[in-house]
Amino acid sequence: MNNAKDLKDKYISFFESKGHKKIESAPVVPENDPSVLFNTAGMQPLIPYLMGEVHPAGTRLVDYQKCIRTNDLDEVGDKTHHTFFEMLGNWSLGDYFKKETISWSFEFLTQVLNIPVERLAVTVFKGDEDLPRDEESLSIWKSLGIKEDRIAFLGKEDNFWIAGETGPCGTDTEMFYFRSDDPIPEKYDPEDDRWVEIWNDVFMDHYKHEDGTFTELPKKNVDTGMGYERVVAVLENKDDNYMTSIWDNARNKLIEIANLPYEGNEKSMRIILDHIRTAVFISSDDAGIKPSNTDQGYILRRLIRRAIRHAKHLNIDINSNWDEELALIFIEEYKKYYSELERNKEVVINVLKDEKIKFNRTLEKGLKEFEKEIKKIENNIINKDIAFKLYDTYGFPIELTVELAGEKGLSVDTEGFKEKFKAHQELSRTASQGKFKGGMAGNSEIETKYHTATHLLNAALKEVLGSHVHQKGSNITAERLRFDFSNPEKVSKEDLQKVEDLVNEKIKEDLPVSYEIMSKDDAIKAGAEGMFMDRYEDEVKVYSIGDFSKEICGGPHVEHTNVLGHFKIKKEEASSAGVRRIKAILE
Ligand code: SER
């Protein structure tokens, strides 16, 4: 197949013909899961429904989900890594199970994509002390015409899927395609990397608990995932993902802008293409992310700055519109599938422009500084002071300094950098608090009180409703606190009263509020609640309120609880599936 870009359309219509309803891709930032920065798999936005919530679109769904994985960000530059990718999926929410799933996967691969059966192999779960061997999938695959020699049984490392440590999960069966012109071996060997994974059907019927045990979910679900970029590469017979039709227009544009061939410049070109595309998808997303020094904004900043650095490397005039031209191509290519690209086009262009202006002011000087400093160093290590100066004065994300250093065969004292960074953060925090005290005394004080009240509320909810309660979001203004937490149902009036009373009781007890700095691991061991760990640091601040609450938090907090006054819950309502919201005030 020469052009497989229409794979998404084919996938959607195939599953629509099997009674599925198409749903829109969720935003790139998970709506109620502050523990991860971005959606990393198609199933993430559907977790509440896999757990039993009713989905408004029914029990058979099909979609393509925008996914972003940043743990491999520095790997981008080779043939296969991307920071953004799309995942195609069909879903059964307690509807069909193994027989239909596998038969439809087989039908789609062989009848719609016309892949010859000889090029296919599959793996199924071999069974262990927790879960039995998947005999059913084996017999379904055999009945469809997959030879036993092409079926391998593997353990949990391969044929089991879960999004994190706990949550909905299940065994899976995976499909592989023989991507090579070599003769196809009769027997499938999972170690032979000429076999490329193209699809994963997960039978999501279990829930994994914190203690490692499994229980069955109320319904048997199916979550399938097909990575779009990889399958297009397979279908178009390309071993470099960036050579597929997905990238043709953008790649050709970049070749034209740089006035250089792709061959010989692959690494920088792939980085630019990947990073600009991801920056387009992050900044166009309705989550409204802007470049910054924290969380998603920091990833966006890193992507743009790294792309700029590589553009410079290719001698592109970085003050020209090279980035905008590439962004417009991506917007054009994808807007049919993601309307936000067209809707937020101006936002995207402005994000790129502003960030480029900011970085350009210092990039040149920073690179000179870097060259100057490395001439002086003795032990091949860029020390923390240089790394920090490049960050603080020249806006070099630490990862950029590490990459530049790597190109010169040097390393960077990143641990030392982190320490300096932390000390600097403390300083600016104190400084900004100082400013608040001077100028806007009332504001800062009341917000600090609400911070502490939020911890009390979190702990009280856990005590009254149960340990399933976890923070899902929090927002504080000078007028009120707003707190989102996991709970399957509406909180009764009586329970709300108990929560309110308990918080007021703890306020009256005048508990001391204190903090300790410890490693993340120790904090978790100590049973600290934590959703907003500072992602730069391995060390975290753990706030305790007497023995009543322990939470990872940056602060600030009051020193004693009796200054909070009287706590009152004003409202309890649904926030989203499985998440409730409380608004409360101090009076
Ligand atoms: N959740 C599975 C995966 O990401 C299938 O969608 O592979």
Coordinates of C-alpha atoms and ligand atoms in Angstrom, one line a residue:
M1 CA 0.0 0.0 0.0
N2 CA 1.5 3.3 -0.9
N3 CA -0.6 5.6 1.0
A4 CA -2.2 4.6 4.3
K5 CA -3.2 7.9 5.7
D6 CA -6.8 7.1 5.4
L7 CA -6.4 4.3 8.0
K8 CA -8.3 6.4 10.5
D9 CA -11.4 6.7 8.3
K10 CA -11.3 3.1 7.4
Y11 CA -11.0 2.1 11.1
I12 CA -13.9 4.3 12.1
S13 CA -16.3 3.2 9.4
F14 CA -15.4 -0.5 9.9
F15 CA -16.4 -0.3 13.5
E16 CA -19.4 1.9 12.9
S17 CA -20.6 -0.9 10.6
K18 CA -20.3 -3.2 13.7
G19 CA -22.6 -1.0 15.7
H20 CA -20.0 1.3 17.3
K21 CA -20.5 5.0 18.0
K22 CA -17.6 7.3 17.2
I23 CA -16.5 9.5 20.1
E24 CA -14.3 12.5 20.0
S25 CA -10.7 12.5 21.2
A26 CA -10.4 13.8 24.7
P27 CA -8.1 16.8 25.4
V28 CA -4.4 16.0 25.7
V29 CA -4.5 16.7 29.4
P30 CA -6.5 14.2 31.5
E31 CA -9.5 16.0 32.9
N32 CA -9.5 14.5 36.3
D33 CA -6.2 12.9 36.8
P34 CA -3.5 15.3 38.0
S35 CA -1.1 12.4 38.5
V36 CA -0.1 12.4 34.9
L37 CA 0.7 15.3 32.6
F38 CA -0.9 14.0 29.4
N39 CA -3.1 11.2 28.1
T40 CA -0.7 8.5 27.2
A41 CA -3.1 5.9 25.9
G42 CA -6.6 5.8 24.3
M43 CA -8.0 4.2 27.4
Q44 CA -7.0 6.9 29.9
P45 CA -10.1 9.2 29.3
L46 CA -12.3 6.1 29.4
I47 CA -11.3 4.8 32.7
P48 CA -14.5 5.8 34.6
Y49 CA -16.5 3.9 32.0
L50 CA -14.3 0.9 32.1
M51 CA -15.0 0.9 35.9
G52 CA -18.7 0.8 35.3
E53 CA -20.0 4.4 34.7
V54 CA -22.6 4.6 32.0
H55 CA -21.2 6.2 28.8
P56 CA -23.7 8.5 27.1
A57 CA -22.7 7.2 23.7
G58 CA -23.5 3.6 24.6
T59 CA -21.5 0.4 25.1
R60 CA -19.7 0.1 21.7
L61 CA -17.4 3.0 21.0
V62 CA -14.7 3.7 18.4
D63 CA -12.2 6.6 18.4
Y64 CA -8.8 7.9 17.8
Q65 CA -7.2 9.6 20.8
K66 CA -4.5 12.2 20.9
C67 CA -1.7 10.8 23.0
I68 CA 1.5 12.4 24.3
R69 CA 4.3 10.5 25.8
T70 CA 7.2 12.5 27.1
N71 CA 9.3 9.9 28.9
D72 CA 11.1 9.2 25.6
L73 CA 11.3 12.9 24.6
D74 CA 15.1 12.7 24.3
E75 CA 14.9 9.6 22.2
V76 CA 13.2 11.5 19.4
G77 CA 15.5 11.8 16.5
D78 CA 15.6 8.1 15.6
K79 CA 13.3 6.3 13.1
T80 CA 10.5 5.4 15.4
H81 CA 10.1 7.7 18.4
H82 CA 7.4 10.4 18.6
T83 CA 6.2 12.5 21.4
F84 CA 2.7 12.8 19.9
F85 CA 0.8 9.9 18.4
E86 CA -2.7 8.9 17.7
M87 CA -4.2 5.7 19.0
L88 CA -7.1 4.1 17.3
G89 CA -9.4 2.0 19.5
N90 CA -12.6 0.2 19.7
W91 CA -14.3 -0.3 23.0
S92 CA -16.8 -2.6 24.5
L93 CA -18.2 -1.4 27.8
G94 CA -19.7 -4.6 29.1
D95 CA -20.9 -5.5 25.7
Y96 CA -19.1 -7.9 23.4
F97 CA -16.0 -9.8 24.6
K98 CA -13.2 -12.0 23.1
K99 CA -15.0 -13.7 20.2
E100 CA -16.2 -10.5 18.5
T101 CA -13.1 -8.5 19.3
I102 CA -10.7 -11.0 17.9
S103 CA -12.9 -11.8 14.9
W104 CA -13.2 -8.1 14.0
S105 CA -9.5 -7.4 14.4
F106 CA -8.8 -10.3 12.1
E107 CA -11.4 -9.1 9.6
F108 CA -10.1 -5.6 9.6
L109 CA -6.5 -6.6 9.1
T110 CA -7.2 -9.2 6.4
Q111 CA -10.3 -7.8 4.6
V112 CA -10.0 -4.1 5.0
L113 CA -6.2 -3.6 5.1
N114 CA -5.7 -6.7 2.9
I115 CA -2.8 -8.0 5.0
P116 CA -2.1 -11.6 4.0
V117 CA -2.6 -14.1 6.9
E118 CA 0.9 -15.4 6.3
R119 CA 2.3 -12.1 7.5
L120 CA 0.5 -12.3 10.8
A121 CA 1.3 -13.7 14.2
V122 CA -0.3 -13.3 17.6
T123 CA 0.5 -13.6 21.3
V124 CA -1.8 -14.6 24.0
F125 CA -1.6 -14.7 27.8
K126 CA 0.1 -17.9 29.2
G127 CA -1.4 -17.8 32.6
D128 CA 0.2 -17.4 36.1
E129 CA -0.7 -17.5 39.8
D130 CA -3.1 -14.6 39.4
L131 CA -4.9 -15.2 36.2
P132 CA -5.5 -18.3 34.0
R133 CA -4.1 -19.1 30.6
D134 CA -6.2 -17.6 27.8
E135 CA -7.5 -20.7 26.1
E136 CA -10.5 -18.9 24.6
S137 CA -8.4 -16.5 22.6
L138 CA -6.2 -19.3 21.4
S139 CA -9.2 -21.2 20.1
I140 CA -10.7 -18.1 18.4
W141 CA -7.4 -17.3 16.6
K142 CA -7.1 -20.9 15.5
S143 CA -10.7 -21.0 14.2
L144 CA -9.9 -17.9 12.1
G145 CA -7.0 -19.6 10.4
I146 CA -4.0 -18.5 12.4
K147 CA -1.6 -21.5 12.6
E148 CA -0.5 -22.7 16.0
D149 CA 3.1 -22.1 15.0
R150 CA 2.2 -18.4 14.7
I151 CA 0.7 -18.2 18.2
A152 CA 3.0 -17.6 21.2
F153 CA 2.0 -17.7 24.9
L154 CA 3.6 -15.0 27.0
G155 CA 3.4 -13.7 30.5
K156 CA 2.3 -10.5 32.2
E157 CA 5.3 -8.6 30.9
D158 CA 3.9 -8.9 27.4
N159 CA 0.3 -9.9 27.5
F160 CA -1.2 -7.8 30.2
W161 CA -2.2 -4.2 30.2
I162 CA -2.7 -1.6 32.9
A163 CA -2.3 2.2 32.7
G164 CA -0.3 2.6 35.9
E165 CA 0.1 0.7 39.1
T166 CA -3.5 0.2 39.9
G167 CA -6.8 0.4 38.1
P168 CA -8.8 -1.4 35.4
C169 CA -6.6 -4.0 33.6
G170 CA -6.6 -7.3 31.9
T171 CA -4.8 -9.8 29.8
D172 CA -4.4 -9.1 26.1
T173 CA -3.8 -10.6 22.8
E174 CA -1.4 -8.8 20.5
M175 CA -1.0 -8.9 16.7
F176 CA 2.3 -8.8 14.8
Y177 CA 3.1 -8.1 11.2
F178 CA 6.2 -9.5 9.5
R179 CA 7.9 -6.4 8.2
S180 CA 10.8 -7.6 6.0
D181 CA 11.4 -8.8 2.5
D182 CA 13.1 -11.9 3.9
P183 CA 11.2 -15.2 3.6
I184 CA 8.5 -15.4 6.3
P185 CA 9.5 -18.0 9.0
E186 CA 6.9 -20.7 9.6
K187 CA 7.2 -20.3 13.3
Y188 CA 6.7 -17.0 15.1
D189 CA 9.6 -16.0 17.3
P190 CA 8.7 -13.2 19.7
E191 CA 12.4 -12.3 19.9
D192 CA 12.6 -11.7 16.2
D193 CA 12.1 -8.0 15.7
R194 CA 11.2 -8.3 12.1
W195 CA 7.8 -9.0 13.6
V196 CA 6.3 -5.6 14.5
E197 CA 3.4 -5.2 16.9
I198 CA 0.4 -3.6 15.2
W199 CA -2.6 -4.0 17.5
N200 CA -3.4 -4.8 21.1
D201 CA -6.8 -6.2 22.2
V202 CA -7.1 -5.9 26.0
F203 CA -9.7 -7.9 27.8
M204 CA -10.3 -5.5 30.6
D205 CA -12.2 -7.4 33.2
H206 CA -10.1 -6.9 36.3
Y207 CA -9.1 -4.2 38.7
K208 CA -5.7 -4.2 40.3
H209 CA -5.6 -2.9 43.9
E210 CA -2.8 -1.2 45.8
D211 CA -1.9 -4.4 47.6
G212 CA -1.4 -6.1 44.3
T213 CA -4.5 -8.3 44.4
F214 CA -7.0 -8.5 41.5
T215 CA -10.8 -8.4 41.6
E216 CA -13.2 -8.7 38.8
L217 CA -14.8 -5.6 37.4
P218 CA -18.6 -5.4 37.4
K219 CA -18.5 -5.7 33.6
K220 CA -16.2 -7.4 31.1
N221 CA -14.8 -4.7 28.8
V222 CA -12.6 -4.5 25.7
D223 CA -10.0 -1.9 25.1
T224 CA -8.1 -2.1 21.9
G225 CA -5.2 0.1 20.8
M226 CA -3.6 0.5 17.4
G227 CA -0.8 3.0 17.1
Y228 CA -1.5 5.0 14.0
E229 CA 2.0 6.1 13.0
R230 CA 3.4 2.6 13.4
V231 CA 0.7 0.9 11.4
V232 CA 0.9 3.4 8.6
A233 CA 4.6 2.8 8.5
V234 CA 4.0 -1.0 8.3
L235 CA 1.4 -0.6 5.6
E236 CA 3.5 1.7 3.5
N237 CA 6.5 -0.5 4.0
K238 CA 8.7 2.1 5.6
D239 CA 11.2 1.4 8.4
D240 CA 11.6 5.1 9.1
N241 CA 8.2 6.4 10.5
Y242 CA 9.1 9.9 9.3
M243 CA 9.2 8.7 5.7
T244 CA 5.5 7.8 5.6
S245 CA 2.8 9.8 3.9
I246 CA 1.8 11.2 7.3
W247 CA 4.9 13.4 7.2
D248 CA 5.3 13.9 3.4
N249 CA 4.1 17.5 3.2
A250 CA 5.7 18.7 6.4
R251 CA 9.0 16.9 5.6
N252 CA 9.1 18.4 2.1
K253 CA 8.4 21.8 3.5
L254 CA 11.3 21.5 5.9
I255 CA 13.6 20.3 3.2
E256 CA 12.7 23.4 1.3
I257 CA 13.1 25.7 4.2
A258 CA 16.4 24.3 5.2
N259 CA 17.5 23.9 1.7
L260 CA 19.1 20.6 2.7
P261 CA 18.3 17.0 1.9
Y262 CA 16.7 14.7 4.4
E263 CA 19.4 12.2 4.1
G264 CA 22.3 13.2 6.3
N265 CA 20.1 15.6 8.3
E266 CA 17.6 13.1 9.6
K267 CA 18.1 13.6 13.3
S268 CA 17.5 17.3 13.4
M269 CA 14.8 17.1 10.9
R270 CA 12.9 14.4 12.8
I271 CA 13.2 16.4 16.0
I272 CA 11.9 19.5 14.4
L273 CA 9.0 17.7 12.7
D274 CA 8.0 15.8 15.8
H275 CA 8.4 18.7 18.2
I276 CA 6.6 21.3 16.1
R277 CA 3.7 18.8 15.5
T278 CA 3.4 18.1 19.2
A279 CA 3.7 21.8 20.1
V280 CA 0.8 22.4 17.7
F281 CA -1.3 19.7 19.3
I282 CA -0.6 20.9 22.9
S283 CA -1.1 24.5 22.2
S284 CA -4.3 24.0 20.1
D285 CA -5.8 21.8 22.8
D286 CA -8.8 23.2 24.7
A287 CA -6.8 22.7 27.8
G288 CA -5.2 26.0 27.0
I289 CA -1.6 25.2 27.8
K290 CA 1.0 27.9 27.4
P291 CA 4.8 27.6 27.7
S292 CA 5.9 27.9 31.3
N293 CA 8.4 26.5 33.7
T294 CA 6.1 23.8 35.2
D295 CA 4.2 20.7 34.2
Q296 CA 2.6 20.6 30.7
G297 CA 3.8 24.2 30.0
Y298 CA 7.4 23.1 30.6
I299 CA 7.1 20.2 28.2
L300 CA 5.7 22.6 25.6
R301 CA 8.6 25.0 26.3
R302 CA 11.2 22.2 26.0
L303 CA 9.7 21.0 22.7
I304 CA 9.7 24.5 21.1
R305 CA 13.2 25.4 22.4
R306 CA 14.6 22.1 21.3
A307 CA 13.1 22.5 17.8
I308 CA 14.5 26.0 17.6
R309 CA 18.0 24.8 18.6
H310 CA 17.9 22.1 15.9
A311 CA 16.6 24.6 13.3
K312 CA 19.6 26.6 14.1
H313 CA 21.7 23.5 13.7
L314 CA 20.4 23.2 10.1
N315 CA 21.3 26.9 9.5
I316 CA 17.7 27.8 9.2
D317 CA 17.2 31.5 9.8
I318 CA 15.3 31.1 13.0
N319 CA 13.8 34.6 12.8
S320 CA 12.0 33.6 9.7
N321 CA 8.6 32.0 9.7
W322 CA 9.9 28.4 9.4
D323 CA 8.0 27.2 12.5
E324 CA 4.8 28.9 11.5
E325 CA 5.0 27.4 8.1
L326 CA 5.4 23.9 9.5
A327 CA 2.6 24.5 12.0
L328 CA 0.2 25.6 9.3
I329 CA 0.9 22.4 7.4
F330 CA 0.1 20.2 10.4
I331 CA -3.0 22.3 11.1
E332 CA -4.1 21.8 7.5
E333 CA -3.4 18.0 7.5
Y334 CA -5.2 17.3 10.8
K335 CA -8.0 19.8 11.0
K336 CA -10.4 17.3 9.4
Y337 CA -10.0 15.1 12.4
Y338 CA -9.5 17.7 15.2
S339 CA -11.5 20.8 14.8
E340 CA -9.7 22.6 17.6
L341 CA -6.7 23.0 15.3
E342 CA -8.6 25.3 13.0
R343 CA -10.5 27.0 15.9
N344 CA -7.3 27.7 17.8
K345 CA -5.0 28.4 14.9
E346 CA -4.2 31.9 16.1
V347 CA -3.4 30.6 19.6
V348 CA -0.9 28.1 18.1
I349 CA 0.8 30.7 16.0
N350 CA 1.1 33.1 18.8
V351 CA 2.4 30.5 21.2
L352 CA 5.2 29.7 18.7
K353 CA 5.9 33.3 18.0
D354 CA 6.1 34.4 21.7
E355 CA 8.2 31.5 22.8
K356 CA 10.6 32.0 19.9
I357 CA 11.0 35.7 20.7
K358 CA 11.7 34.9 24.3
F359 CA 14.2 32.2 23.5
N360 CA 15.9 34.1 20.6
R361 CA 16.8 36.9 22.9
T362 CA 19.1 34.7 24.8
L363 CA 19.8 31.7 22.7
E364 CA 22.8 33.1 20.8
K365 CA 24.4 34.5 23.9
G366 CA 23.7 31.3 25.8
L367 CA 25.3 29.2 23.1
K368 CA 28.4 31.4 23.2
E369 CA 28.5 31.2 27.0
F370 CA 28.2 27.4 26.7
E371 CA 31.2 27.3 24.3
K372 CA 33.2 29.6 26.5
E373 CA 32.5 27.6 29.6
I374 CA 33.3 24.2 28.2
K375 CA 36.7 25.4 27.2
K376 CA 37.4 26.0 30.9
I377 CA 36.1 22.8 32.4
E378 CA 38.5 20.1 33.5
N379 CA 36.8 16.9 34.3
N380 CA 34.3 16.7 31.4
I381 CA 31.5 17.6 33.7
I382 CA 29.5 20.8 33.3
N383 CA 29.0 21.9 36.9
K384 CA 25.8 23.0 38.5
D385 CA 26.6 26.7 38.4
I386 CA 27.1 26.7 34.7
A387 CA 24.0 24.6 34.1
F388 CA 22.0 26.9 36.4
K389 CA 23.3 30.0 34.7
L390 CA 22.3 28.6 31.3
Y391 CA 18.8 27.9 32.7
D392 CA 18.3 31.1 34.7
T393 CA 20.0 33.7 32.5
Y394 CA 19.7 32.1 29.0
G395 CA 16.5 30.1 29.3
F396 CA 18.1 26.7 28.5
P397 CA 16.0 23.9 29.8
I398 CA 18.4 21.6 31.7
E399 CA 17.6 18.9 29.1
L400 CA 18.9 21.1 26.4
T401 CA 22.2 21.7 28.2
V402 CA 22.5 17.9 28.7
E403 CA 21.9 17.4 25.0
L404 CA 24.4 20.0 24.0
A405 CA 26.9 18.6 26.4
G406 CA 26.3 15.1 25.1
E407 CA 27.2 16.2 21.6
K408 CA 30.6 17.3 22.9
G409 CA 31.1 14.1 24.9
L410 CA 30.5 15.9 28.2
S411 CA 28.1 15.3 31.0
V412 CA 26.2 17.6 33.3
D413 CA 25.9 17.7 37.1
T414 CA 22.1 17.4 36.9
E415 CA 21.7 16.5 40.6
G416 CA 23.6 19.6 41.6
F417 CA 21.5 21.6 39.2
K418 CA 18.3 20.3 40.8
E419 CA 19.5 21.4 44.2
K420 CA 20.3 24.8 43.0
F421 CA 17.0 25.0 41.2
K422 CA 15.1 24.0 44.4
A423 CA 17.0 26.6 46.5
H424 CA 16.1 29.2 43.9
Q425 CA 12.4 28.1 43.9
E426 CA 12.3 28.5 47.7
L427 CA 13.8 31.9 47.4
S428 CA 11.4 33.1 44.8
R429 CA 8.5 31.6 46.7
T430 CA 9.5 33.5 49.9
A431 CA 10.1 36.6 47.8
S432 CA 6.7 36.5 46.3
Q433 CA 5.1 35.8 49.7
G434 CA 6.9 38.8 51.0
K435 CA 5.5 40.9 48.2
F436 CA 2.0 39.7 49.0
K437 CA 2.4 40.6 52.6
G438 CA 3.3 44.1 51.7
G439 CA 0.9 44.8 48.9
M440 CA -2.0 42.5 49.1
A441 CA -2.0 41.3 52.6
G442 CA -5.6 40.2 52.8
N443 CA -5.5 38.0 49.7
S444 CA -2.4 36.0 50.5
E445 CA -3.4 35.3 54.0
I446 CA -6.9 34.0 53.2
E447 CA -5.6 31.9 50.4
T448 CA -3.1 30.3 52.7
K449 CA -5.9 29.5 55.1
Y450 CA -7.9 27.9 52.3
H451 CA -4.8 25.8 51.5
T452 CA -4.8 24.4 55.0
A453 CA -8.5 24.0 55.1
T454 CA -8.3 22.0 51.9
H455 CA -5.9 19.5 53.5
L456 CA -8.3 19.2 56.5
L457 CA -11.2 18.6 54.1
N458 CA -9.3 15.9 52.2
A459 CA -8.5 14.1 55.4
A460 CA -12.0 14.4 56.7
L461 CA -13.6 13.1 53.5
K462 CA -11.3 10.1 53.7
E463 CA -12.2 9.4 57.3
V464 CA -16.0 9.8 56.8
L465 CA -16.4 8.2 53.3
G466 CA -13.4 5.8 53.1
S467 CA -9.9 5.4 51.8
H468 CA -11.0 5.5 48.1
V469 CA -11.2 9.2 48.4
H470 CA -8.4 11.0 46.6
Q471 CA -7.9 14.5 45.5
K472 CA -8.7 15.0 41.8
G473 CA -8.4 18.7 41.6
S474 CA -8.3 21.8 43.7
N475 CA -8.8 25.5 43.1
I476 CA -8.5 28.3 45.6
T477 CA -9.6 31.9 45.5
A478 CA -9.9 34.6 48.1
E479 CA -13.6 33.7 48.4
R480 CA -13.7 30.0 48.6
L481 CA -12.1 26.6 48.1
R482 CA -13.1 24.1 45.5
F483 CA -12.1 20.5 45.9
D484 CA -12.6 17.6 43.5
F485 CA -12.3 14.1 44.8
S486 CA -13.0 10.5 43.7
N487 CA -16.2 9.1 45.0
P488 CA -18.7 7.0 43.1
E489 CA -21.8 8.7 44.3
K490 CA -23.4 11.8 45.7
V491 CA -22.4 12.4 49.3
S492 CA -25.4 12.3 51.6
K493 CA -26.4 15.3 53.7
E494 CA -25.6 13.4 56.9
D495 CA -22.1 12.6 55.6
L496 CA -21.5 16.1 54.5
Q497 CA -22.5 17.3 58.0
K498 CA -20.0 14.8 59.5
V499 CA -17.2 16.1 57.3
E500 CA -18.0 19.7 58.1
D501 CA -18.1 18.9 61.8
L502 CA -14.9 17.0 61.7
V503 CA -13.0 19.8 60.0
N504 CA -14.3 22.3 62.5
E505 CA -13.4 20.0 65.4
K506 CA -9.8 19.8 64.0
I507 CA -9.7 23.6 63.7
K508 CA -10.7 24.0 67.3
E509 CA -8.1 21.5 68.5
D510 CA -5.6 24.0 67.2
L511 CA -3.4 21.4 65.6
P512 CA 0.1 22.4 64.7
V513 CA 0.9 22.5 60.9
S514 CA 4.4 21.6 60.1
Y515 CA 6.4 20.2 57.2
E516 CA 9.3 17.9 56.6
I517 CA 11.4 17.5 53.4
M518 CA 11.8 13.9 52.4
S519 CA 12.3 11.7 49.4
K520 CA 9.3 10.9 47.4
D521 CA 9.6 7.2 48.3
D522 CA 9.7 8.0 52.0
A523 CA 6.7 10.3 51.6
I524 CA 4.7 7.5 50.0
K525 CA 5.9 5.0 52.6
A526 CA 4.8 7.5 55.3
G527 CA 1.3 7.4 53.8
A528 CA 1.3 10.9 52.5
E529 CA -1.4 11.8 50.1
G530 CA 0.0 13.5 47.0
M531 CA -1.3 14.5 43.6
F532 CA 0.8 17.5 42.8
M533 CA 4.4 16.4 43.3
D534 CA 6.8 18.9 42.0
R535 CA 8.0 17.1 38.9
Y536 CA 11.5 18.5 39.1
E537 CA 12.3 17.2 42.4
D538 CA 13.0 13.8 44.0
E539 CA 12.7 15.5 47.4
V540 CA 9.2 16.6 48.4
K541 CA 7.7 18.7 51.1
V542 CA 5.3 16.8 53.3
Y543 CA 2.9 18.8 55.4
S544 CA 1.3 17.3 58.5
I545 CA -1.6 18.7 60.5
G546 CA -1.2 17.0 63.9
D547 CA -1.8 13.3 63.3
F548 CA -4.8 14.1 61.2
S549 CA -3.5 14.8 57.8
K550 CA -0.3 14.2 55.9
E551 CA 0.1 15.5 52.3
I552 CA 2.8 16.2 49.8
C553 CA 2.4 19.9 49.0
G554 CA 4.5 22.9 48.2
G555 CA 2.6 25.1 50.8
P556 CA 2.2 27.8 52.1
H557 CA 0.1 26.9 55.1
V558 CA -0.9 28.5 58.4
E559 CA 1.0 27.4 61.5
H560 CA -1.9 26.5 63.7
T561 CA -5.4 25.4 62.7
N562 CA -7.4 27.7 65.0
V563 CA -6.7 30.7 62.9
L564 CA -9.0 29.2 60.2
G565 CA -12.2 30.3 61.8
H566 CA -15.4 28.4 61.0
F567 CA -15.5 26.0 58.0
K568 CA -18.7 25.7 56.0
I569 CA -19.6 23.5 53.0
K570 CA -21.7 25.4 50.6
K571 CA -22.2 22.9 47.8
E572 CA -21.7 19.3 46.8
E573 CA -22.1 18.4 43.2
A574 CA -20.9 16.1 40.4
S575 CA -17.8 17.2 38.7
S576 CA -17.4 14.3 36.2
A577 CA -17.9 10.6 36.2
G578 CA -16.8 9.2 39.5
V579 CA -15.6 12.6 40.7
R580 CA -17.5 14.9 43.2
R581 CA -16.9 18.5 43.8
I582 CA -17.2 20.5 47.1
K583 CA -17.2 24.2 47.5
A584 CA -16.6 25.5 51.0
I585 CA -15.8 28.8 52.7
L586 CA -14.2 30.0 55.9
E587 CA -16.2 32.5 57.9
Ligands
SER1 N1 -4.5 0.3 26.4 C1 -3.9 -0.5 25.4 C2 -2.6 0.1 24.9 O1 -2.3 1.3 25.1 C3 -4.8 -0.8 24.3 O2 -5.5 0.3 23.9 O3 -1.9 -0.6 24.2

